[in-house]
Amino acid sequence: MIQKVKMWAKSFTLFELFKGLGITWRNMWRKKITVQYPEEETPVSFRFRGVLALRRYPNGEERCIACKLCEAVCPALAITIESEPRADGTRRTTRYDIDAFKCINCGFCEEACPVDSIVTVPESHYHMEERGENIMTKEKLLAIGDMFEEKIAKAKKLDSEYR
Amino acid sequence: MIEFEIDGVKVKAEPGETIIQAADRAGVYIPRFCYHKKLSIAANCRMCLVEIEKAPKPTPACAFPASQDMKVFTRSPVALKAQRAVMEFLLINHPLDCPVCDQGGECELQDLSMGYGEGVSQYTERKKCVDDEDIGPLISTYMTRCIKCTRCVRFGDEIAGMPEIGAVNRGEDTEISTYVGKSVKSEVSGNIIDICPVGALTSKPYKFTARAWELKQHASIAPHDCLGSNIYIHTASNQYQKGREVKRVVPLDNEKINETWLSDRDRFSYEGLNSENRVTRPMIKQGGKWIETDWQSAMDMAYQGFAKIVEMKNPDAIGGLISPSATTEEHYLFQQLLRAIGTNNIDHRIRQIDFSDSMDSPTFPGLSINIEELEKQDTIVLIGSNIRHEQPLAGVRVRKAWKNGGKVLAINPVKRNYNFDTAKEMTVGISNMVPFLSEVVKALADKYKNKRFIEWLKDIKPSQDAIDFAEEIDKGVETAILLGADSLSHPQAGAIKSLVIAILAILQKGNYGELTTGANSAGAWLAGAVPHRLPTGENDSAGLNAQQMFSQPLDGYLLHGVEPEFDVANPQQALTALRYAPHVVVLSPFVSETMKDYANVILPIGAFSEISGSYVNVEGTTQRFRSANAPMGEARPGWKVLRVMGNFFEFEGFDYKDLEEVQMSFKEESDDDRKFERPMLYMKQDFVAHKPKGLIRIVDWPMYRVDATTRYAKSLQKTISDEERSARIHSKTVKQLKLNIPSGHMVEVIQNDESIQVKLVIDDNVPEKHVYLPAGLEETAGFGEVAGIVEVKIP
């Protein structure tokens, strides 16, 4: 009986509605957590495995020595390397292709690399428009490396504490 | 038999055997670097230290003989501590550059440091660096990686006879070096790549092109000499060309043939497979222009040409030459096709010029003993054989026989540079081979008072040299007389063979061997790729042989894997005949400008790694092998091309479904029981000296110019010295000819109205009145015949 009276009173005073509006009111004054994506971004860990890149030494020499360990470790078989002696007698790649569609961004290649050449940059902003662009050639990878070198060096430095 | 214990397991050993040998047989692994089963024991790496009960210190297992009831522990704390300590020492000066090292992934040091080493080194000082030497185009060095196991040095001393390589300095400063920066010149030098446990000696052609783990291994048979060395072909997939590419060739152990070694020719010839001269699509000549076409129209054109000749003239206007290195199946189908067309003009003996003994020859030319028995002979007589270059691993066996106290005798047209000493070596030139041999036979006949042979050679008076030589042969208990390429391509080859058989007949002992050219001469004979004999072994009315086919020009030629300008005994005549012939069909993996000049149809066939088949080696063993990769481009295996050619003619019996069916159709009782029978004695030769007026040209085929694949192998070509490319003449003959120029200057050599210019080398190893100018070179392509008359003058 009393229950019924309570229900009757609640529905006539629009109690539920005001309760709900109360939440809206409270949240209206709270700090916003929405990120305005292209303009704003969430912070990214220095270990984030984003776009792949090949690095150079400070003197401009490419790091990669064609040891093919990344090719061997890659679980998705995304990496293809061909190598031969360069004119100065050092071991170098003549082809270093990563199929970005096959790549699962596991970062094993980075782990395997003895010279910190292939890296996953904490950078997720990349896309492809044409068929064929998914094949990241050596030139492309080196260009990405050059572009993000500062970022990569910083990430490597931060990560070195935990190694 | 001694019985002792290794790690609690009972092991048996022969008296005098070392612990490591017994352990290897029992399957207990003891780590090692310097020990190699085929080399002497050095015990200088100390990696094989083991604990022996009651011994005060750890003992090297490779040098310590096993004794009765000894207890050996390979994994006890003492042994492990010793092994770890040794590993730490070895790594003191070894660079940690495994990622750039070609040995990485198949490195004994890498493996053992994983298994037996410690993670940390106490050594913090600077590492020692050693300068690299350039030791030739085949082997690349990185001497800092060397751990001084001296396997290469011992191999050079004991097996290859190349004393160029050795250890200099002492203690920490020890370096492996060629003393004066010389390059290593040996026909088996590539083996030091295999035996080097680290990456100090690696293959130059293979350098940095692949990693061990990418390669797939295919067992196969080496295609360049009559031993049929067992090999592994290593291929890597080439994603961009859709297929597998041959990356290198390494030996496959076979005690009976090649032990663990491989000749450089077999090891590095694979480079020719990826040559830009490979022909990948069928080509036909139309209106003087070459066009690439499909198989159907190319085969049709090849067929039409032959059919027209058969119709207009007769089948005997067609002839076929096949390389002695083709597989037995190809030889069989080749002769089946030509015999079905109706001609017996079939031959594989492209370097032979004397065929007088053909009808009497045994079922196949070969060796009457096993290859491994060669090293047990106490007397080996080499007749016209540069065995080091012709069959490098047979040369290794002969050297072993000599090291074991055997005696080597030789009769050669030119003095050969052997890596063993000869008890007696006769350099007789082309002209005196037969007279000298007949004197030897006469001397032996006189000694044994063998009337039949005395009667046969009644006009011959043995010289003192011949008597001495005969005496040396007679002293032998186990004697092998081996005929090499210089005998087989001699203008009196038949006489030489009959005299050799006469020697054996007089002595009533000894073994006979013909070391044939090409990988499969024996197979070619058995398959009937000769003008006078069918695959069944019966003699047939003889067609034209390899020599006659060009001396009596034909209308149609079918060539299989032959490049006549380099390969045949008379390239000049061959090219003339081929250019004149209206229809020439070539089955070849390679195409050259000369080929485009004489051929009408070029059909691409697979090279050695790309075909399956079988080879019969010199001792008569059939060895089957499977292809390692697919033929390049649209090329097809040779047997398939020949089979389809048979279908074009609509001949019966060409409907083979696979290679096994081809094999079944000519296989006799059992291949394993096949044994070489010594040729029958025949004595119908007359022994006039081959003494034409003028200078005689001595011809042989340099080691790396023997077949097309080798000729296109770039690194091997770089090892051919200038001297090998020149005309070598004795100093007296030079004076007689009034050539007043020193070695190294150009001379003009004229043979059959054709002239070429080559360098002159004054060389007293060449007999007088001879000019030693090899065939098969670019310089001598299409030039003159074997043992012809030449003129030499200053241009």
mmCIF file of C-alpha atoms in Angstrom, chain B residues 273-582:
data_model
loop_
_atom_site.group_PDB
_atom_site.id
_atom_site.type_symbol
_atom_site.label_atom_id
_atom_site.label_comp_id
_atom_site.label_asym_id
_atom_site.label_seq_id
_atom_site.Cartn_x
_atom_site.Cartn_y
_atom_site.Cartn_z
ATOM 1 C CA LEU B 273 73.695 -20.614 -63.423
ATOM 2 C CA ASN B 274 72.751 -17.023 -62.766
ATOM 3 C CA SER B 275 74.718 -15.692 -65.707
ATOM 4 C CA GLU B 276 73.107 -13.108 -67.960
ATOM 5 C CA ASN B 277 73.860 -15.426 -70.867
ATOM 6 C CA ARG B 278 71.117 -17.810 -69.795
ATOM 7 C CA VAL B 279 68.501 -18.280 -72.465
ATOM 8 C CA THR B 280 65.048 -18.172 -70.925
ATOM 9 C CA ARG B 281 62.734 -18.390 -73.920
ATOM 10 C CA PRO B 282 62.862 -20.464 -77.105
ATOM 11 C CA MET B 283 64.409 -18.493 -79.938
ATOM 12 C CA ILE B 284 64.145 -18.900 -83.682
ATOM 13 C CA LYS B 285 65.929 -17.237 -86.549
ATOM 14 C CA GLN B 286 63.581 -15.733 -89.097
ATOM 15 C CA GLY B 287 64.905 -13.782 -92.038
ATOM 16 C CA GLY B 288 68.281 -13.469 -90.387
ATOM 17 C CA LYS B 289 66.785 -12.032 -87.209
ATOM 18 C CA TRP B 290 66.424 -13.738 -83.858
ATOM 19 C CA ILE B 291 63.005 -13.606 -82.267
ATOM 20 C CA GLU B 292 61.830 -15.022 -78.995
ATOM 21 C CA THR B 293 58.823 -17.228 -79.385
ATOM 22 C CA ASP B 294 56.783 -19.898 -77.658
ATOM 23 C CA TRP B 295 57.689 -23.545 -77.357
ATOM 24 C CA GLN B 296 55.104 -24.737 -79.850
ATOM 25 C CA SER B 297 56.403 -22.721 -82.794
ATOM 26 C CA ALA B 298 60.073 -23.224 -81.894
ATOM 27 C CA MET B 299 59.647 -26.990 -81.648
ATOM 28 C CA ASP B 300 57.659 -26.978 -84.844
ATOM 29 C CA MET B 301 60.413 -25.129 -86.661
ATOM 30 C CA ALA B 302 63.032 -27.518 -85.287
ATOM 31 C CA TYR B 303 60.930 -30.468 -86.416
ATOM 32 C CA GLN B 304 60.111 -29.055 -89.866
ATOM 33 C CA GLY B 305 63.786 -28.503 -90.616
ATOM 34 C CA PHE B 306 64.741 -32.071 -89.805
ATOM 35 C CA ALA B 307 61.686 -33.499 -91.553
ATOM 36 C CA LYS B 308 62.628 -31.587 -94.702
ATOM 37 C CA ILE B 309 66.160 -32.977 -94.666
ATOM 38 C CA VAL B 310 64.818 -36.509 -94.246
ATOM 39 C CA GLU B 311 62.420 -35.960 -97.135
ATOM 40 C CA MET B 312 64.791 -34.205 -99.545
ATOM 41 C CA LYS B 313 67.938 -36.177 -98.832
ATOM 42 C CA ASN B 314 68.177 -38.916 -96.258
ATOM 43 C CA PRO B 315 68.327 -39.194 -92.501
ATOM 44 C CA ASP B 316 72.090 -39.622 -92.613
ATOM 45 C CA ALA B 317 72.427 -35.938 -93.450
ATOM 46 C CA ILE B 318 71.511 -35.271 -89.817
ATOM 47 C CA GLY B 319 73.913 -35.586 -86.932
ATOM 48 C CA GLY B 320 73.731 -35.022 -83.208
ATOM 49 C CA LEU B 321 76.349 -34.047 -80.674
ATOM 50 C CA ILE B 322 75.628 -34.194 -76.979
ATOM 51 C CA SER B 323 77.732 -32.972 -74.108
ATOM 52 C CA PRO B 324 79.372 -35.757 -72.066
ATOM 53 C CA SER B 325 78.043 -33.939 -68.990
ATOM 54 C CA ALA B 326 74.381 -34.432 -69.895
ATOM 55 C CA THR B 327 72.423 -36.908 -67.789
ATOM 56 C CA THR B 328 72.085 -40.550 -68.797
ATOM 57 C CA GLU B 329 68.390 -40.021 -69.496
ATOM 58 C CA GLU B 330 69.189 -37.175 -71.861
ATOM 59 C CA HIS B 331 71.804 -39.301 -73.603
ATOM 60 C CA TYR B 332 69.292 -42.087 -73.966
ATOM 61 C CA LEU B 333 66.497 -39.928 -75.359
ATOM 62 C CA PHE B 334 68.943 -38.106 -77.613
ATOM 63 C CA GLN B 335 70.080 -41.297 -79.285
ATOM 64 C CA GLN B 336 66.553 -42.677 -79.306
ATOM 65 C CA LEU B 337 65.374 -39.600 -81.179
ATOM 66 C CA LEU B 338 68.176 -39.646 -83.729
ATOM 67 C CA ARG B 339 67.982 -43.392 -84.250
ATOM 68 C CA ALA B 340 64.216 -43.044 -84.713
ATOM 69 C CA ILE B 341 64.870 -40.388 -87.353
ATOM 70 C CA GLY B 342 67.035 -43.015 -88.979
ATOM 71 C CA THR B 343 70.620 -41.994 -88.420
ATOM 72 C CA ASN B 344 73.470 -43.327 -86.341
ATOM 73 C CA ASN B 345 75.336 -40.028 -86.389
ATOM 74 C CA ILE B 346 75.320 -39.610 -82.631
ATOM 75 C CA ASP B 347 78.286 -38.853 -80.439
ATOM 76 C CA HIS B 348 79.269 -37.447 -77.095
ATOM 77 C CA ARG B 349 83.063 -37.857 -77.485
ATOM 78 C CA ILE B 350 83.489 -34.272 -78.552
ATOM 79 C CA ARG B 351 87.169 -34.014 -77.636
ATOM 80 C CA GLN B 352 88.318 -37.268 -79.150
ATOM 81 C CA ILE B 353 89.954 -37.329 -82.579
ATOM 82 C CA ASP B 354 91.049 -40.938 -82.852
ATOM 83 C CA PHE B 355 88.211 -43.440 -82.864
ATOM 84 C CA SER B 356 90.122 -46.454 -84.157
ATOM 85 C CA ASP B 357 89.381 -48.552 -81.076
ATOM 86 C CA SER B 358 85.652 -47.807 -80.872
ATOM 87 C CA MET B 359 84.400 -51.196 -81.979
ATOM 88 C CA ASP B 360 86.586 -53.042 -79.483
ATOM 89 C CA SER B 361 85.935 -50.780 -76.539
ATOM 90 C CA PRO B 362 84.202 -52.110 -73.427
ATOM 91 C CA THR B 363 80.614 -51.226 -72.521
ATOM 92 C CA PHE B 364 81.817 -48.008 -70.987
ATOM 93 C CA PRO B 365 85.185 -46.398 -70.362
ATOM 94 C CA GLY B 366 86.156 -46.293 -66.737
ATOM 95 C CA LEU B 367 88.265 -47.361 -63.863
ATOM 96 C CA SER B 368 88.683 -51.034 -62.986
ATOM 97 C CA ILE B 369 89.015 -50.243 -59.272
ATOM 98 C CA ASN B 370 86.946 -48.113 -56.958
ATOM 99 C CA ILE B 371 87.934 -44.505 -56.580
ATOM 100 C CA GLU B 372 88.784 -45.043 -52.912
ATOM 101 C CA GLU B 373 91.163 -47.848 -53.852
ATOM 102 C CA LEU B 374 93.288 -45.353 -55.775
ATOM 103 C CA GLU B 375 94.943 -44.229 -52.562
ATOM 104 C CA LYS B 376 95.932 -47.809 -51.739
ATOM 105 C CA GLN B 377 97.935 -48.282 -54.946
ATOM 106 C CA ASP B 378 101.681 -48.421 -54.543
ATOM 107 C CA THR B 379 102.367 -47.539 -58.175
ATOM 108 C CA ILE B 380 100.291 -45.119 -60.177
ATOM 109 C CA VAL B 381 101.163 -44.473 -63.795
ATOM 110 C CA LEU B 382 99.648 -41.317 -65.249
ATOM 111 C CA ILE B 383 99.589 -41.299 -69.008
ATOM 112 C CA GLY B 384 98.748 -37.933 -70.487
ATOM 113 C CA SER B 385 96.916 -36.837 -67.406
ATOM 114 C CA ASN B 386 96.965 -33.509 -65.652
ATOM 115 C CA ILE B 387 94.953 -35.175 -62.921
ATOM 116 C CA ARG B 388 95.027 -32.166 -60.612
ATOM 117 C CA HIS B 389 93.081 -30.141 -63.113
ATOM 118 C CA GLU B 390 91.037 -32.830 -64.787
ATOM 119 C CA GLN B 391 89.711 -34.705 -61.751
ATOM 120 C CA PRO B 392 90.926 -32.682 -58.759
ATOM 121 C CA LEU B 393 89.657 -35.137 -56.167
ATOM 122 C CA ALA B 394 91.212 -38.117 -57.927
ATOM 123 C CA GLY B 395 94.358 -35.998 -57.749
ATOM 124 C CA VAL B 396 93.848 -35.771 -53.994
ATOM 125 C CA ARG B 397 93.662 -39.583 -53.852
ATOM 126 C CA VAL B 398 96.812 -39.962 -55.924
ATOM 127 C CA ARG B 399 98.578 -37.518 -53.643
ATOM 128 C CA LYS B 400 97.447 -39.563 -50.652
ATOM 129 C CA ALA B 401 98.832 -42.721 -52.268
ATOM 130 C CA TRP B 402 102.120 -40.887 -52.772
ATOM 131 C CA LYS B 403 102.101 -39.700 -49.138
ATOM 132 C CA ASN B 404 101.552 -43.268 -48.016
ATOM 133 C CA GLY B 405 104.768 -44.225 -49.736
ATOM 134 C CA GLY B 406 103.401 -44.957 -53.185
ATOM 135 C CA LYS B 407 105.211 -44.085 -56.353
ATOM 136 C CA VAL B 408 103.864 -42.046 -59.221
ATOM 137 C CA LEU B 409 105.139 -42.379 -62.762
ATOM 138 C CA ALA B 410 104.054 -40.120 -65.590
ATOM 139 C CA ILE B 411 104.256 -39.831 -69.353
ATOM 140 C CA ASN B 412 102.957 -36.505 -70.538
ATOM 141 C CA PRO B 413 103.074 -34.335 -73.613
ATOM 142 C CA VAL B 414 104.035 -31.363 -71.423
ATOM 143 C CA LYS B 415 105.552 -31.338 -67.965
ATOM 144 C CA ARG B 416 102.674 -31.055 -65.541
ATOM 145 C CA ASN B 417 102.831 -29.258 -62.263
ATOM 146 C CA TYR B 418 101.848 -32.067 -59.892
ATOM 147 C CA ASN B 419 101.540 -31.639 -56.151
ATOM 148 C CA PHE B 420 103.331 -34.919 -55.559
ATOM 149 C CA ASP B 421 106.761 -36.094 -56.581
ATOM 150 C CA THR B 422 107.083 -38.436 -59.502
ATOM 151 C CA ALA B 423 109.535 -41.318 -59.399
ATOM 152 C CA LYS B 424 109.946 -40.927 -63.125
ATOM 153 C CA GLU B 425 108.334 -38.398 -65.369
ATOM 154 C CA MET B 426 108.704 -38.385 -69.120
ATOM 155 C CA THR B 427 107.833 -35.263 -71.104
ATOM 156 C CA VAL B 428 107.618 -36.597 -74.604
ATOM 157 C CA GLY B 429 105.401 -34.189 -76.524
ATOM 158 C CA ILE B 430 102.502 -35.263 -78.674
ATOM 159 C CA SER B 431 104.668 -36.991 -81.223
ATOM 160 C CA ASN B 432 106.522 -39.371 -78.943
ATOM 161 C CA MET B 433 103.705 -40.613 -76.710
ATOM 162 C CA VAL B 434 103.105 -43.750 -78.720
ATOM 163 C CA PRO B 435 106.739 -44.532 -79.605
ATOM 164 C CA PHE B 436 107.759 -44.209 -75.972
ATOM 165 C CA LEU B 437 104.899 -46.355 -74.725
ATOM 166 C CA SER B 438 105.667 -49.025 -77.304
ATOM 167 C CA GLU B 439 109.269 -49.011 -76.103
ATOM 168 C CA VAL B 440 108.040 -49.536 -72.555
ATOM 169 C CA VAL B 441 105.877 -52.444 -73.693
ATOM 170 C CA LYS B 442 108.793 -53.895 -75.611
ATOM 171 C CA ALA B 443 111.073 -53.572 -72.597
ATOM 172 C CA LEU B 444 108.521 -55.400 -70.460
ATOM 173 C CA ALA B 445 107.979 -58.054 -73.103
ATOM 174 C CA ASP B 446 111.744 -58.596 -73.330
ATOM 175 C CA LYS B 447 111.952 -58.921 -69.587
ATOM 176 C CA TYR B 448 109.150 -61.438 -69.355
ATOM 177 C CA LYS B 449 110.201 -63.115 -72.606
ATOM 178 C CA ASN B 450 106.642 -62.798 -73.845
ATOM 179 C CA LYS B 451 106.954 -63.978 -77.434
ATOM 180 C CA ARG B 452 103.623 -62.726 -78.574
ATOM 181 C CA PHE B 453 104.437 -59.139 -77.697
ATOM 182 C CA ILE B 454 108.063 -59.358 -78.786
ATOM 183 C CA GLU B 455 106.795 -60.479 -82.160
ATOM 184 C CA TRP B 456 104.199 -57.705 -82.233
ATOM 185 C CA LEU B 457 106.783 -55.006 -81.557
ATOM 186 C CA LYS B 458 109.721 -56.557 -83.287
ATOM 187 C CA ASP B 459 110.915 -53.336 -84.939
ATOM 188 C CA ILE B 460 111.068 -51.414 -81.704
ATOM 189 C CA LYS B 461 114.232 -50.953 -79.702
ATOM 190 C CA PRO B 462 113.640 -49.749 -76.188
ATOM 191 C CA SER B 463 115.710 -46.795 -75.022
ATOM 192 C CA GLN B 464 117.306 -46.698 -71.582
ATOM 193 C CA ASP B 465 114.539 -44.376 -70.355
ATOM 194 C CA ALA B 466 111.916 -46.839 -71.458
ATOM 195 C CA ILE B 467 113.715 -49.747 -69.809
ATOM 196 C CA ASP B 468 113.976 -47.797 -66.541
ATOM 197 C CA PHE B 469 110.345 -46.815 -66.811
ATOM 198 C CA ALA B 470 109.297 -50.410 -67.443
ATOM 199 C CA GLU B 471 111.395 -51.480 -64.473
ATOM 200 C CA GLU B 472 109.565 -49.002 -62.219
ATOM 201 C CA ILE B 473 106.166 -50.220 -63.418
ATOM 202 C CA ASP B 474 107.200 -53.796 -62.902
ATOM 203 C CA LYS B 475 108.219 -53.185 -59.296
ATOM 204 C CA GLY B 476 104.701 -52.231 -58.296
ATOM 205 C CA VAL B 477 102.463 -54.667 -56.469
ATOM 206 C CA GLU B 478 99.241 -52.738 -56.720
ATOM 207 C CA THR B 479 99.518 -50.789 -59.947
ATOM 208 C CA ALA B 480 97.026 -48.481 -61.560
ATOM 209 C CA ILE B 481 97.581 -47.079 -65.034
ATOM 210 C CA LEU B 482 95.427 -44.035 -65.612
ATOM 211 C CA LEU B 483 94.777 -42.422 -68.954
ATOM 212 C CA GLY B 484 93.957 -38.752 -68.798
ATOM 213 C CA ALA B 485 92.536 -36.220 -71.200
ATOM 214 C CA ASP B 486 95.810 -35.757 -73.072
ATOM 215 C CA SER B 487 95.753 -39.445 -73.977
ATOM 216 C CA LEU B 488 92.082 -39.613 -74.827
ATOM 217 C CA SER B 489 92.243 -36.620 -77.168
ATOM 218 C CA HIS B 490 95.583 -37.719 -78.622
ATOM 219 C CA PRO B 491 95.692 -38.324 -82.386
ATOM 220 C CA GLN B 492 96.712 -41.905 -81.588
ATOM 221 C CA ALA B 493 94.445 -42.518 -78.620
ATOM 222 C CA GLY B 494 93.594 -46.018 -79.813
ATOM 223 C CA ALA B 495 97.250 -46.994 -79.981
ATOM 224 C CA ILE B 496 97.894 -45.584 -76.512
ATOM 225 C CA LYS B 497 95.016 -47.602 -75.073
ATOM 226 C CA SER B 498 96.107 -50.810 -76.751
ATOM 227 C CA LEU B 499 99.662 -50.366 -75.481
ATOM 228 C CA VAL B 500 98.463 -49.763 -71.949
ATOM 229 C CA ILE B 501 96.354 -52.886 -72.081
ATOM 230 C CA ALA B 502 99.399 -54.723 -73.426
ATOM 231 C CA ILE B 503 101.411 -53.607 -70.384
ATOM 232 C CA LEU B 504 98.750 -55.021 -68.083
ATOM 233 C CA ALA B 505 98.563 -58.206 -70.134
ATOM 234 C CA ILE B 506 102.314 -58.761 -69.868
ATOM 235 C CA LEU B 507 102.406 -58.032 -66.155
ATOM 236 C CA GLN B 508 99.312 -60.141 -65.469
ATOM 237 C CA LYS B 509 98.382 -57.621 -62.789
ATOM 238 C CA GLY B 510 97.478 -53.992 -62.361
ATOM 239 C CA ASN B 511 94.429 -51.864 -62.825
ATOM 240 C CA TYR B 512 93.320 -49.874 -65.807
ATOM 241 C CA GLY B 513 91.545 -46.535 -65.812
ATOM 242 C CA GLU B 514 90.349 -44.057 -68.356
ATOM 243 C CA LEU B 515 89.612 -40.773 -66.626
ATOM 244 C CA THR B 516 87.100 -39.497 -69.098
ATOM 245 C CA THR B 517 86.113 -35.909 -69.746
ATOM 246 C CA GLY B 518 82.707 -34.661 -68.688
ATOM 247 C CA ALA B 519 80.615 -35.976 -65.852
ATOM 248 C CA ASN B 520 78.842 -38.774 -67.604
ATOM 249 C CA SER B 521 80.881 -40.360 -70.376
ATOM 250 C CA ALA B 522 80.158 -43.750 -68.896
ATOM 251 C CA GLY B 523 76.445 -43.011 -68.866
ATOM 252 C CA ALA B 524 76.606 -41.842 -72.474
ATOM 253 C CA TRP B 525 78.187 -45.121 -73.559
ATOM 254 C CA LEU B 526 75.659 -47.164 -71.610
ATOM 255 C CA ALA B 527 72.770 -45.136 -73.022
ATOM 256 C CA GLY B 528 74.060 -45.580 -76.544
ATOM 257 C CA ALA B 529 75.089 -42.005 -77.326
ATOM 258 C CA VAL B 530 77.848 -43.280 -79.596
ATOM 259 C CA PRO B 531 77.588 -43.869 -83.340
ATOM 260 C CA HIS B 532 78.335 -47.586 -83.304
ATOM 261 C CA ARG B 533 76.635 -48.988 -80.247
ATOM 262 C CA LEU B 534 73.029 -49.317 -79.145
ATOM 263 C CA PRO B 535 71.858 -48.895 -75.560
ATOM 264 C CA THR B 536 71.602 -52.662 -75.388
ATOM 265 C CA GLY B 537 75.372 -52.858 -75.795
ATOM 266 C CA GLU B 538 75.321 -54.376 -79.259
ATOM 267 C CA ASN B 539 77.409 -52.927 -82.012
ATOM 268 C CA ASP B 540 75.516 -51.424 -84.906
ATOM 269 C CA SER B 541 76.630 -50.159 -88.280
ATOM 270 C CA ALA B 542 78.621 -47.127 -87.277
ATOM 271 C CA GLY B 543 77.360 -43.668 -88.042
ATOM 272 C CA LEU B 544 79.585 -40.647 -88.165
ATOM 273 C CA ASN B 545 81.548 -39.905 -85.031
ATOM 274 C CA ALA B 546 82.112 -36.501 -83.480
ATOM 275 C CA GLN B 547 85.067 -35.810 -85.736
ATOM 276 C CA GLN B 548 83.530 -37.025 -88.998
ATOM 277 C CA MET B 549 80.323 -35.109 -88.423
ATOM 278 C CA PHE B 550 82.245 -31.905 -89.035
ATOM 279 C CA SER B 551 84.818 -33.145 -91.525
ATOM 280 C CA GLN B 552 82.011 -34.418 -93.747
ATOM 281 C CA PRO B 553 79.573 -31.524 -93.328
ATOM 282 C CA LEU B 554 75.950 -32.483 -92.768
ATOM 283 C CA ASP B 555 72.724 -30.629 -93.460
ATOM 284 C CA GLY B 556 71.172 -30.804 -90.046
ATOM 285 C CA TYR B 557 72.751 -30.725 -86.607
ATOM 286 C CA LEU B 558 71.230 -31.263 -83.205
ATOM 287 C CA LEU B 559 73.488 -29.989 -80.440
ATOM 288 C CA HIS B 560 72.800 -30.627 -76.778
ATOM 289 C CA GLY B 561 74.732 -28.535 -74.255
ATOM 290 C CA VAL B 562 77.732 -28.179 -76.544
ATOM 291 C CA GLU B 563 79.441 -24.935 -77.465
ATOM 292 C CA PRO B 564 81.512 -26.068 -80.458
ATOM 293 C CA GLU B 565 83.766 -23.018 -80.514
ATOM 294 C CA PHE B 566 85.099 -24.058 -77.117
ATOM 295 C CA ASP B 567 84.182 -27.673 -76.548
ATOM 296 C CA VAL B 568 85.086 -29.786 -79.546
ATOM 297 C CA ALA B 569 88.445 -31.078 -80.699
ATOM 298 C CA ASN B 570 88.359 -29.128 -83.926
ATOM 299 C CA PRO B 571 86.429 -25.910 -83.319
ATOM 300 C CA GLN B 572 87.384 -24.303 -86.612
ATOM 301 C CA GLN B 573 86.062 -27.162 -88.716
ATOM 302 C CA ALA B 574 83.002 -27.444 -86.493
ATOM 303 C CA LEU B 575 82.068 -23.793 -86.883
ATOM 304 C CA THR B 576 82.531 -23.927 -90.648
ATOM 305 C CA ALA B 577 80.326 -26.999 -90.916
ATOM 306 C CA LEU B 578 77.681 -25.530 -88.631
ATOM 307 C CA ARG B 579 77.582 -22.182 -90.411
ATOM 308 C CA TYR B 580 77.215 -23.954 -93.712
ATOM 309 C CA ALA B 581 74.494 -26.324 -92.481
ATOM 310 C CA PRO B 582 70.955 -25.218 -93.354
#
